[in-house]
Amino acid sequence: MDAQFTSKALHNRINTNVAQLLQRFENILAPARTENTDNAYTAVGVYNLDVEASALTRAAEDILSLTRSMKEAWLFEKLNTVGEDEHDIKRNKELEENVKYVGQALEESLASQSEAKNASGSSTSGTN
């Protein structure tokens, strides 16, 4: 998953895979148009059918591999989702900073409340 997942690279890979699937499927169907009953021609046709079917299977497996890689990249946040641009990235970074500041302020507030309780608890325990 170390490969760069750019939109252009993914589109190119998808387009290549789809073109391969279509081409292989067309190559499988092409001999059906001829009506040659020669044994040698039939043997070559069977061999070509086997080769094209194997290539079609490989192309389908490559698409499955691509979708798996995209899912993993998306899950591990290495793949930008649709519509995420520099403005969205900047906004998300600002939100993360704001969350960090709010968390720090909350921790400081809780710490000061805890200190105030400890101070009031120690002053009341001294009077008893």
Coordinates of C-alpha atoms in Angstrom, one line a residue:
M1 CA 0.0 0.0 0.0
D2 CA 3.0 2.2 -0.4
A3 CA 1.9 3.3 -3.9
Q4 CA 0.7 6.8 -4.4
F5 CA -3.1 7.0 -4.6
T6 CA -3.7 10.0 -6.7
S7 CA -6.9 10.5 -8.5
K8 CA -5.3 10.5 -11.9
A9 CA -3.4 7.3 -11.2
L10 CA -6.5 5.5 -9.9
H11 CA -8.6 6.7 -12.9
N12 CA -5.9 5.5 -15.3
R13 CA -5.7 2.1 -13.6
I14 CA -9.5 1.7 -13.6
N15 CA -9.7 2.7 -17.3
T16 CA -7.0 0.3 -18.2
N17 CA -8.7 -2.6 -16.4
V18 CA -12.1 -1.9 -17.9
A19 CA -10.5 -1.7 -21.4
Q20 CA -8.8 -5.0 -20.8
L21 CA -12.0 -6.6 -19.6
L22 CA -13.9 -5.4 -22.7
Q23 CA -11.1 -6.3 -25.1
R24 CA -10.8 -9.8 -23.7
F25 CA -14.6 -10.3 -23.8
E26 CA -14.7 -9.2 -27.4
N27 CA -11.8 -11.5 -28.2
I28 CA -13.7 -14.4 -26.7
L29 CA -16.8 -13.7 -28.7
A30 CA -15.1 -12.9 -32.0
P31 CA -14.6 -16.6 -33.2
A32 CA -18.3 -17.2 -32.8
R33 CA -18.9 -15.1 -35.9
T34 CA -17.0 -17.5 -38.2
E35 CA -18.5 -20.8 -39.5
N36 CA -15.2 -22.7 -40.2
T37 CA -15.5 -26.4 -39.2
D38 CA -11.8 -27.2 -39.9
N39 CA -10.2 -29.2 -37.0
A40 CA -7.0 -27.2 -37.0
Y41 CA -9.0 -23.9 -36.9
T42 CA -11.1 -25.3 -34.1
A43 CA -8.0 -26.3 -32.1
V44 CA -6.5 -22.9 -32.5
G45 CA -9.8 -21.3 -31.5
V46 CA -10.0 -23.4 -28.4
Y47 CA -6.4 -22.4 -27.5
N48 CA -7.2 -18.8 -28.1
L49 CA -10.4 -19.1 -26.0
D50 CA -8.4 -20.5 -23.1
V51 CA -5.8 -17.7 -23.4
E52 CA -8.4 -15.0 -23.5
A53 CA -10.4 -16.5 -20.6
S54 CA -7.2 -16.6 -18.5
A55 CA -6.5 -13.0 -19.4
L56 CA -10.1 -12.0 -18.6
T57 CA -9.8 -13.7 -15.2
R58 CA -6.5 -11.8 -14.5
A59 CA -8.1 -8.5 -15.5
A60 CA -11.0 -9.2 -13.1
E61 CA -8.6 -10.1 -10.3
D62 CA -6.7 -6.9 -10.9
I63 CA -9.9 -4.9 -10.5
L64 CA -10.6 -6.8 -7.3
S65 CA -7.1 -6.0 -6.1
L66 CA -7.5 -2.4 -6.9
T67 CA -10.8 -2.1 -5.0
R68 CA -9.2 -3.8 -2.0
S69 CA -6.2 -1.4 -2.1
M70 CA -8.6 1.5 -2.3
K71 CA -10.6 0.3 0.7
E72 CA -7.4 -0.2 2.7
A73 CA -6.1 3.2 1.8
W74 CA -9.5 4.8 2.6
L75 CA -9.6 3.1 6.0
F76 CA -6.1 4.1 6.9
E77 CA -6.7 7.7 5.6
K78 CA -4.2 7.5 2.8
L79 CA -6.9 8.1 0.2
N80 CA -8.7 11.4 -0.2
T81 CA -12.4 11.0 -0.4
V82 CA -14.5 12.5 -3.2
G83 CA -14.8 16.3 -2.8
E84 CA -11.9 16.7 -0.4
D85 CA -9.8 19.6 -1.7
E86 CA -7.2 21.9 -0.2
H87 CA -10.0 24.0 1.4
D88 CA -11.4 21.0 3.2
I89 CA -8.0 19.8 4.3
K90 CA -7.3 23.3 5.7
R91 CA -10.7 23.4 7.5
N92 CA -10.1 19.9 9.0
K93 CA -6.7 21.0 10.2
E94 CA -8.2 24.1 11.9
L95 CA -10.9 21.9 13.5
E96 CA -8.3 19.6 14.9
E97 CA -6.4 22.5 16.3
N98 CA -9.6 23.9 17.9
V99 CA -10.4 20.5 19.4
K100 CA -6.9 20.4 20.9
Y101 CA -7.3 23.8 22.4
V102 CA -10.7 23.0 23.8
G103 CA -9.3 19.8 25.3
Q104 CA -6.4 21.7 26.9
A105 CA -8.9 24.3 28.4
L106 CA -11.1 21.5 29.7
E107 CA -8.1 19.8 31.4
E108 CA -7.0 23.1 32.9
S109 CA -10.5 23.7 34.2
L110 CA -10.7 20.3 35.7
A111 CA -7.3 20.6 37.3
S112 CA -8.2 24.0 38.9
Q113 CA -11.4 22.5 40.2
S114 CA -9.5 19.6 41.6
E115 CA -7.0 21.9 43.3
A116 CA -9.9 24.0 44.7
K117 CA -11.5 20.9 46.2
N118 CA -8.2 19.7 47.6
A119 CA -7.6 23.2 49.2
S120 CA -11.1 23.4 50.7
G121 CA -10.9 19.8 51.9
S122 CA -7.6 20.4 53.6
S123 CA -8.9 23.6 55.3
T124 CA -12.0 21.8 56.6
S125 CA -10.0 18.8 57.9
G126 CA -7.7 21.1 59.8
T127 CA -10.7 22.6 61.7
N128 CA -12.0 19.2 63.0

